[in-house]
Amino acid sequence: MSSLKLQDVRKNFGTQTVIHGIDLDVEEGEFIVFVGPSGCGKSTMLRIISGLDQVTSGRIFIAGNDVTFTHPSKRQVAMVFQSYALFPHMTVAQNIGFGLRLAKLPKAEIAKRVFAAAEVLQIEDLLGRYPRQLSGGQRQRVAIGRAIIRNPRVFLFDEPLSNLDAALRVQMRLEIARLHNRLGATIVYVTHDQTEAMTLADRIVVIKEGEIAQVGNPLEVYESPANKFVAGFIGAPSMNFLKASIRAEGGRSSIQLYGAALAYLPDRFAREYIELGIRPEHLSFSESSDCDFWGVVELVEELGSESFAYLQTEFNPEPVTIRLEPNKKVKAGDKLPVSIDRNAMHVFSESGSTVAIGRI
Amino acid sequence: MKSIAESADISASARPFNPWPGTIFACLSVLALLFLAPTFGVLMSSIKSKREIAFGQLWTMPSELFLGNFADVLSNPAVHQYLLNTFLVTAPATAASITLGVLGGYVFAKLPFKGSDLLFLALVSGMFFPPQVILIPLFRLFNSMGLIDTLWPMIIVHTAMGIPICTLLMRNFFATVPNPLRECAIIEGANEWQILVLVALPLSLPALAVLATLQFTWIWNDFLWPLIFTQSDDKRTIMLGLVFMRGQYSVAWGIQGAMSLIASLPTLLVFLFFQRYFIKGMTMGAVKG
Ligand SMILES: Nc1ncnc2c1ncn2[C@@H]1O[C@H](COP(=O)(O)OP(=O)(O)O)[C@@H](O)[C@H]1O
Ligand SMILES: [Mg+2]
């Protein structure tokens, strides 16, 4: 039985359609990440699942029950807000126990469960403090504690790490992953950060303008993007997109990059222009001048574990990103021959949908 | 280069004399003195005997501290009645107007509906209505209800007149309570009433303190409505009493001074009680940005 099921969910705000029909089945215990650029409707999706907003049409099922018109408090969901939404006038213990207090549980029971939740998150020592006396990471933990104490069927996280600094973000990311392993809870997690999505998700749901662009596990989404949008959004630095043309030759078509035939397409290809997608790690500098194109190094980015170079080419207005092999030293101004890994090319039609991937 | 060096030199060494801070300070000091002078006069006359007032001037220091005026006022049963009446009007009207302001403000801030902004504007524009405009209609209304010469008209009118400012202040305050707090509470199972009582109000204590002080002072010191709605001496409020005392004692400056001070004591106490919240409330917007 699926834990959460969305059936053709649509949402309008006035005349503006924000969610254009989303279908999704989330398994019990699955960690689902909604990822997409700002304003694509991720928060709206969470608010619809939580019941804070109503669908315009479509249905929502949680644990097999239709909750489309159920009050948020009766849906057995818990939400962690981007701003944490801690009650400033309540102590950590009161914040975590707020829901139980509303449910009129006995005080002793509340205290016991608050402590248990605090132990999971290692914030037992902070129970008497007020939110203003906590650091960002601690606030985040309290917000999570308030969510886990009620044993909800589905956890909803709305960009929970975006207010933290980079180091803390990595740490909290790990902790959320651990928490998920430990609780085995169903989690719907929203972020605009593809790294978070890749590291946390069992399955990623890439959203573009209120529509699902692709659903799949992180590797699928990375290696076989369904379209140019997903290809460009997932992965950092992003995939290079190169304009290329198709030339019919006899019975087959060749992909022409700046006048040179790169590869042949099996069937006659009824298009004139395509876009090639190549990830930075699938480009390399050739030893000889036998190459696919030449590029002039504009900038080198040394990240320690890996380095990238940005190349100016004659055929692409955007710089082309290339990952440098270890120990490869280049400097700005070098003009170098570049070859493309034929096994890892993505071919997109002009409309952006994927035409072919890999050996072509 | 040269000109830059020169101008730097000028500003560093011979800073021109700026007369403004001193001038403004002097002006403000004079204004403050003028403002305090009447209070000082009242205070002085309240601790002088009738004889001394009759002989000397109002403004001089008394030759000896005379507390007879206060004793007179405090032992006067009419004054007790005035104070009691004023309290019986001020306390319920303050409480009622703030309660209504809280309820209205919460709805306008957090539960807007179609046309609520317009309604809010209409409500707030009530603040700019001069009371004189509705004086006669109100008198006739309460007269036909048989409420003239009771405390009810004052309670009702002050409650009603307080609604605009209370709603305005509370709405603006509730608007600063972040929406996710409310939404989180909803998911946790709180109904709207619980959100108001458990979340919004505890966060709004500064606003409540400001309102309590403003309303209490305003209603306590009101002179107009008691004048219109009361006739007999035992329904008068303290501010009316103050004026009517004059008639009784002709030129009893000392008694009047003492009574004025006693009459303003409760508002002073309320202010002192809420004062730290009051300051917090005034600067809160600045801090929160
Ligand atoms: N209450 C609302 N009224 C009108 N438009 C809204 C409302 N909430 C969100 N939107 C619009 O819906 C779109 C998606 O918003 P949101 O779900 O917050 O995006 P995301 O969380 O992916 O950044 C945005 O264009 C936003 O302007
Ligand atoms: Mg969002």
Short mmCIF file of N, CA, C and O in Angstrom, two decimals, chain B residues 36-123:
data_model
loop_
_atom_site.label_atom_id
_atom_site.label_comp_id
_atom_site.label_asym_id
_atom_site.label_seq_id
_atom_site.Cartn_x
_atom_site.Cartn_y
_atom_site.Cartn_z
N LEU B 36 5.56 71.41 31.92
CA LEU B 36 5.48 70.91 33.29
C LEU B 36 4.96 71.96 34.27
O LEU B 36 4.52 71.62 35.36
N ALA B 37 5.02 73.21 33.86
CA ALA B 37 4.68 74.29 34.79
C ALA B 37 3.30 74.13 35.43
O ALA B 37 3.18 74.22 36.65
N PRO B 38 2.25 73.86 34.65
CA PRO B 38 0.93 73.74 35.27
C PRO B 38 0.90 72.63 36.32
O PRO B 38 0.33 72.80 37.40
N THR B 39 1.53 71.51 35.99
CA THR B 39 1.57 70.41 36.93
C THR B 39 2.25 70.84 38.22
O THR B 39 1.79 70.54 39.32
N PHE B 40 3.32 71.58 38.02
CA PHE B 40 4.05 72.08 39.18
C PHE B 40 3.14 73.00 40.00
O PHE B 40 3.08 72.89 41.23
N GLY B 41 2.42 73.89 39.32
CA GLY B 41 1.52 74.80 40.01
C GLY B 41 0.48 74.05 40.81
O GLY B 41 0.20 74.36 41.98
N VAL B 42 -0.07 73.01 40.20
CA VAL B 42 -1.09 72.22 40.88
C VAL B 42 -0.50 71.55 42.11
O VAL B 42 -1.08 71.56 43.20
N LEU B 43 0.69 70.99 41.92
CA LEU B 43 1.35 70.31 43.02
C LEU B 43 1.58 71.28 44.18
O LEU B 43 1.27 70.99 45.34
N MET B 44 2.06 72.48 43.87
CA MET B 44 2.34 73.47 44.90
C MET B 44 1.07 73.87 45.64
O MET B 44 1.04 73.91 46.87
N SER B 45 0.04 74.13 44.87
CA SER B 45 -1.17 74.61 45.54
C SER B 45 -1.80 73.50 46.38
O SER B 45 -2.49 73.77 47.36
N SER B 46 -1.54 72.25 46.00
CA SER B 46 -2.19 71.17 46.74
C SER B 46 -1.61 71.01 48.14
O SER B 46 -2.22 70.42 49.01
N ILE B 47 -0.38 71.50 48.32
CA ILE B 47 0.21 71.34 49.65
C ILE B 47 0.31 72.69 50.39
O ILE B 47 1.16 72.91 51.23
N LYS B 48 -0.59 73.57 50.03
CA LYS B 48 -0.65 74.84 50.77
C LYS B 48 -2.00 74.95 51.47
O LYS B 48 -3.01 74.46 50.96
N SER B 49 -1.97 75.60 52.59
CA SER B 49 -3.26 75.81 53.28
C SER B 49 -4.04 76.90 52.55
O SER B 49 -3.48 77.67 51.79
N LYS B 50 -5.35 76.94 52.82
CA LYS B 50 -6.21 77.93 52.17
C LYS B 50 -5.73 79.35 52.43
O LYS B 50 -5.72 80.20 51.55
N ARG B 51 -5.29 79.52 53.66
CA ARG B 51 -4.84 80.85 54.05
C ARG B 51 -3.65 81.28 53.23
O ARG B 51 -3.60 82.37 52.68
N GLU B 52 -2.70 80.37 53.14
CA GLU B 52 -1.49 80.71 52.41
C GLU B 52 -1.79 81.02 50.96
O GLU B 52 -1.21 81.93 50.36
N ILE B 53 -2.72 80.25 50.38
CA ILE B 53 -3.09 80.51 48.99
C ILE B 53 -3.75 81.87 48.88
O ILE B 53 -3.47 82.66 47.98
N ALA B 54 -4.63 82.15 49.84
CA ALA B 54 -5.34 83.42 49.82
C ALA B 54 -4.37 84.59 49.90
O ALA B 54 -4.55 85.62 49.27
N PHE B 55 -3.31 84.42 50.71
CA PHE B 55 -2.34 85.49 50.85
C PHE B 55 -1.36 85.56 49.70
O PHE B 55 -1.17 86.60 49.10
N GLY B 56 -0.75 84.45 49.47
CA GLY B 56 0.37 84.47 48.54
C GLY B 56 -0.05 84.19 47.11
O GLY B 56 -1.19 84.41 46.71
N GLN B 57 0.88 83.67 46.38
CA GLN B 57 0.61 83.33 45.01
C GLN B 57 0.55 81.82 44.89
O GLN B 57 0.98 81.08 45.76
N LEU B 58 0.06 81.41 43.73
CA LEU B 58 -0.06 79.97 43.52
C LEU B 58 1.30 79.31 43.30
O LEU B 58 1.52 78.17 43.61
N TRP B 59 2.23 80.07 42.75
CA TRP B 59 3.45 79.45 42.21
C TRP B 59 4.59 79.32 43.21
O TRP B 59 5.58 78.67 42.93
N THR B 60 4.46 80.00 44.32
CA THR B 60 5.60 79.97 45.24
C THR B 60 5.64 78.65 46.01
O THR B 60 4.65 77.91 46.07
N MET B 61 6.82 78.37 46.61
CA MET B 61 6.94 77.20 47.46
C MET B 61 6.13 77.45 48.73
O MET B 61 6.07 78.56 49.22
N PRO B 62 5.51 76.43 49.27
CA PRO B 62 4.76 76.62 50.51
C PRO B 62 5.70 76.81 51.69
O PRO B 62 6.82 76.31 51.66
N SER B 63 5.23 77.56 52.69
CA SER B 63 6.09 77.77 53.85
C SER B 63 6.18 76.49 54.68
O SER B 63 7.17 76.24 55.34
N GLU B 64 5.13 75.71 54.67
CA GLU B 64 5.22 74.40 55.32
C GLU B 64 4.35 73.41 54.55
O GLU B 64 3.42 73.80 53.85
N LEU B 65 4.72 72.15 54.69
CA LEU B 65 4.00 71.11 53.98
C LEU B 65 2.64 70.90 54.63
O LEU B 65 2.56 70.53 55.80
N PHE B 66 1.58 71.16 53.87
CA PHE B 66 0.23 71.08 54.43
C PHE B 66 -0.53 69.98 53.69
O PHE B 66 -0.72 70.03 52.48
N LEU B 67 -0.92 68.92 54.42
CA LEU B 67 -1.58 67.78 53.77
C LEU B 67 -3.09 67.78 53.98
O LEU B 67 -3.78 66.84 53.63
N GLY B 68 -3.59 68.88 54.54
CA GLY B 68 -5.01 68.97 54.85
C GLY B 68 -5.89 68.83 53.61
O GLY B 68 -6.97 68.24 53.66
N ASN B 69 -5.41 69.36 52.49
CA ASN B 69 -6.20 69.28 51.26
C ASN B 69 -6.43 67.83 50.86
O ASN B 69 -7.54 67.44 50.50
N PHE B 70 -5.34 67.05 50.93
CA PHE B 70 -5.46 65.64 50.57
C PHE B 70 -6.39 64.92 51.53
O PHE B 70 -7.24 64.12 51.13
N ALA B 71 -6.25 65.23 52.81
CA ALA B 71 -7.12 64.61 53.81
C ALA B 71 -8.57 64.95 53.51
O ALA B 71 -9.45 64.08 53.53
N ASP B 72 -8.81 66.21 53.20
CA ASP B 72 -10.18 66.66 52.88
C ASP B 72 -10.76 65.87 51.71
O ASP B 72 -11.87 65.36 51.77
N VAL B 73 -9.95 65.80 50.67
CA VAL B 73 -10.44 65.15 49.46
C VAL B 73 -10.68 63.67 49.72
O VAL B 73 -11.73 63.11 49.38
N LEU B 74 -9.70 63.04 50.37
CA LEU B 74 -9.79 61.60 50.55
C LEU B 74 -10.89 61.21 51.52
O LEU B 74 -11.39 60.08 51.48
N SER B 75 -11.29 62.13 52.37
CA SER B 75 -12.34 61.77 53.32
C SER B 75 -13.72 62.17 52.81
O SER B 75 -14.72 61.97 53.48
N ASN B 76 -13.74 62.73 51.65
CA ASN B 76 -15.02 63.18 51.09
C ASN B 76 -15.73 62.01 50.40
O ASN B 76 -15.23 61.47 49.41
N PRO B 77 -16.87 61.56 50.89
CA PRO B 77 -17.54 60.38 50.30
C PRO B 77 -17.91 60.61 48.84
O PRO B 77 -17.92 59.66 48.05
N ALA B 78 -18.16 61.86 48.44
CA ALA B 78 -18.48 62.12 47.03
C ALA B 78 -17.32 61.75 46.15
O ALA B 78 -17.49 61.17 45.07
N VAL B 79 -16.11 62.05 46.62
CA VAL B 79 -14.92 61.72 45.83
C VAL B 79 -14.80 60.21 45.69
O VAL B 79 -14.46 59.69 44.62
N HIS B 80 -15.09 59.50 46.77
CA HIS B 80 -15.07 58.03 46.68
C HIS B 80 -16.01 57.56 45.58
O HIS B 80 -15.68 56.70 44.78
N GLN B 81 -17.19 58.16 45.59
CA GLN B 81 -18.18 57.77 44.58
C GLN B 81 -17.68 58.08 43.16
O GLN B 81 -17.80 57.27 42.26
N TYR B 82 -17.07 59.27 43.00
CA TYR B 82 -16.54 59.64 41.68
C TYR B 82 -15.52 58.62 41.21
O TYR B 82 -15.53 58.17 40.07
N LEU B 83 -14.59 58.31 42.13
CA LEU B 83 -13.52 57.38 41.75
C LEU B 83 -14.09 56.02 41.38
O LEU B 83 -13.70 55.41 40.38
N LEU B 84 -15.05 55.59 42.22
CA LEU B 84 -15.66 54.28 41.96
C LEU B 84 -16.35 54.28 40.59
O LEU B 84 -16.17 53.37 39.79
N ASN B 85 -17.13 55.34 40.33
CA ASN B 85 -17.82 55.44 39.04
C ASN B 85 -16.84 55.39 37.88
O ASN B 85 -17.05 54.69 36.89
N THR B 86 -15.77 56.19 38.03
CA THR B 86 -14.80 56.25 36.94
C THR B 86 -14.22 54.86 36.69
O THR B 86 -14.06 54.42 35.55
N PHE B 87 -13.91 54.19 37.79
CA PHE B 87 -13.33 52.86 37.64
C PHE B 87 -14.34 51.92 36.99
O PHE B 87 -13.99 51.13 36.11
N LEU B 88 -15.61 52.03 37.40
CA LEU B 88 -16.65 51.14 36.85
C LEU B 88 -16.89 51.39 35.36
O LEU B 88 -17.40 50.53 34.66
N VAL B 89 -16.53 52.59 34.91
CA VAL B 89 -16.63 52.85 33.47
C VAL B 89 -15.34 52.41 32.76
O VAL B 89 -15.37 51.73 31.75
N THR B 90 -14.21 52.82 33.37
CA THR B 90 -12.93 52.63 32.68
C THR B 90 -12.56 51.16 32.53
O THR B 90 -12.17 50.73 31.44
N ALA B 91 -12.68 50.40 33.61
CA ALA B 91 -12.21 49.01 33.55
C ALA B 91 -12.98 48.19 32.51
O ALA B 91 -12.37 47.60 31.62
N PRO B 92 -14.31 48.14 32.58
CA PRO B 92 -15.00 47.33 31.58
C PRO B 92 -14.85 47.86 30.15
O PRO B 92 -14.72 47.07 29.21
N ALA B 93 -14.84 49.19 29.98
CA ALA B 93 -14.73 49.73 28.62
C ALA B 93 -13.35 49.43 28.04
O ALA B 93 -13.22 49.12 26.86
N THR B 94 -12.32 49.54 28.88
CA THR B 94 -10.97 49.21 28.41
C THR B 94 -10.92 47.74 28.01
O THR B 94 -10.47 47.38 26.91
N ALA B 95 -11.41 46.87 28.90
CA ALA B 95 -11.36 45.44 28.63
C ALA B 95 -12.16 45.10 27.38
O ALA B 95 -11.69 44.35 26.51
N ALA B 96 -13.37 45.68 27.29
CA ALA B 96 -14.23 45.32 26.16
C ALA B 96 -13.65 45.80 24.84
O ALA B 96 -13.64 45.07 23.84
N SER B 97 -13.14 47.04 24.81
CA SER B 97 -12.64 47.55 23.53
C SER B 97 -11.40 46.77 23.10
O SER B 97 -11.22 46.48 21.91
N ILE B 98 -10.55 46.40 24.06
CA ILE B 98 -9.35 45.64 23.69
C ILE B 98 -9.75 44.25 23.22
O ILE B 98 -9.22 43.74 22.22
N THR B 99 -10.71 43.63 23.92
CA THR B 99 -11.15 42.29 23.49
C THR B 99 -11.68 42.33 22.07
O THR B 99 -11.31 41.50 21.23
N LEU B 100 -12.53 43.31 21.79
CA LEU B 100 -13.08 43.39 20.44
C LEU B 100 -11.99 43.69 19.42
O LEU B 100 -11.99 43.14 18.32
N GLY B 101 -11.04 44.56 19.82
CA GLY B 101 -9.94 44.89 18.92
C GLY B 101 -9.09 43.66 18.61
O GLY B 101 -8.66 43.45 17.48
N VAL B 102 -8.88 42.83 19.63
CA VAL B 102 -8.09 41.61 19.45
C VAL B 102 -8.81 40.68 18.47
O VAL B 102 -8.21 40.18 17.51
N LEU B 103 -10.10 40.48 18.69
CA LEU B 103 -10.84 39.56 17.83
C LEU B 103 -10.88 40.08 16.39
O LEU B 103 -10.58 39.36 15.44
N GLY B 104 -11.22 41.37 16.25
CA GLY B 104 -11.29 41.95 14.91
C GLY B 104 -9.93 41.97 14.25
O GLY B 104 -9.77 41.57 13.10
N GLY B 105 -8.92 42.40 15.01
CA GLY B 105 -7.57 42.50 14.46
C GLY B 105 -7.07 41.15 13.99
O GLY B 105 -6.43 41.06 12.94
N TYR B 106 -7.37 40.11 14.74
CA TYR B 106 -6.91 38.77 14.36
C TYR B 106 -7.54 38.36 13.03
O TYR B 106 -6.87 37.85 12.14
N VAL B 107 -8.84 38.61 12.91
CA VAL B 107 -9.52 38.24 11.66
C VAL B 107 -8.95 39.03 10.49
O VAL B 107 -8.61 38.46 9.46
N PHE B 108 -8.78 40.35 10.69
CA PHE B 108 -8.26 41.15 9.58
C PHE B 108 -6.84 40.75 9.21
O PHE B 108 -6.45 40.79 8.05
N ALA B 109 -6.04 40.37 10.21
CA ALA B 109 -4.64 40.05 9.92
C ALA B 109 -4.47 38.64 9.37
O ALA B 109 -3.70 38.42 8.46
N LYS B 110 -5.19 37.68 9.94
CA LYS B 110 -4.89 36.29 9.63
C LYS B 110 -6.00 35.55 8.90
O LYS B 110 -5.75 34.49 8.34
N LEU B 111 -7.20 36.06 8.94
CA LEU B 111 -8.30 35.35 8.27
C LEU B 111 -9.03 36.27 7.32
O LEU B 111 -10.24 36.47 7.43
N PRO B 112 -8.31 36.90 6.39
CA PRO B 112 -8.97 37.88 5.53
C PRO B 112 -10.02 37.21 4.65
O PRO B 112 -9.91 36.04 4.31
N PHE B 113 -11.06 37.95 4.38
CA PHE B 113 -12.12 37.44 3.51
C PHE B 113 -12.39 38.49 2.45
O PHE B 113 -11.79 39.58 2.49
N LYS B 114 -13.24 38.17 1.52
CA LYS B 114 -13.54 39.10 0.44
C LYS B 114 -14.08 40.41 1.01
O LYS B 114 -15.06 40.40 1.76
N GLY B 115 -13.44 41.49 0.70
CA GLY B 115 -13.90 42.78 1.18
C GLY B 115 -13.42 43.15 2.57
O GLY B 115 -13.82 44.17 3.11
N SER B 116 -12.57 42.31 3.17
CA SER B 116 -12.18 42.60 4.55
C SER B 116 -11.29 43.84 4.64
O SER B 116 -11.36 44.56 5.63
N ASP B 117 -10.51 44.08 3.61
CA ASP B 117 -9.66 45.27 3.64
C ASP B 117 -10.50 46.54 3.64
O ASP B 117 -10.22 47.50 4.35
N LEU B 118 -11.56 46.50 2.84
CA LEU B 118 -12.45 47.65 2.77
C LEU B 118 -13.14 47.87 4.11
O LEU B 118 -13.23 48.99 4.61
N LEU B 119 -13.60 46.78 4.69
CA LEU B 119 -14.26 46.85 5.99
C LEU B 119 -13.30 47.41 7.03
O LEU B 119 -13.68 48.23 7.87
N PHE B 120 -12.06 46.97 6.93
CA PHE B 120 -11.05 47.43 7.88
C PHE B 120 -10.85 48.94 7.75
O PHE B 120 -10.81 49.67 8.75
N LEU B 121 -10.77 49.41 6.51
CA LEU B 121 -10.61 50.84 6.29
C LEU B 121 -11.80 51.61 6.86
O LEU B 121 -11.64 52.64 7.51
N ALA B 122 -12.99 51.08 6.60
CA ALA B 122 -14.19 51.74 7.10
C ALA B 122 -14.15 51.84 8.62
O ALA B 122 -14.46 52.87 9.21
N LEU B 123 -13.74 50.74 9.23
CA LEU B 123 -13.67 50.68 10.69
C LEU B 123 -12.69 51.70 11.23
O LEU B 123 -12.98 52.46 12.16
#
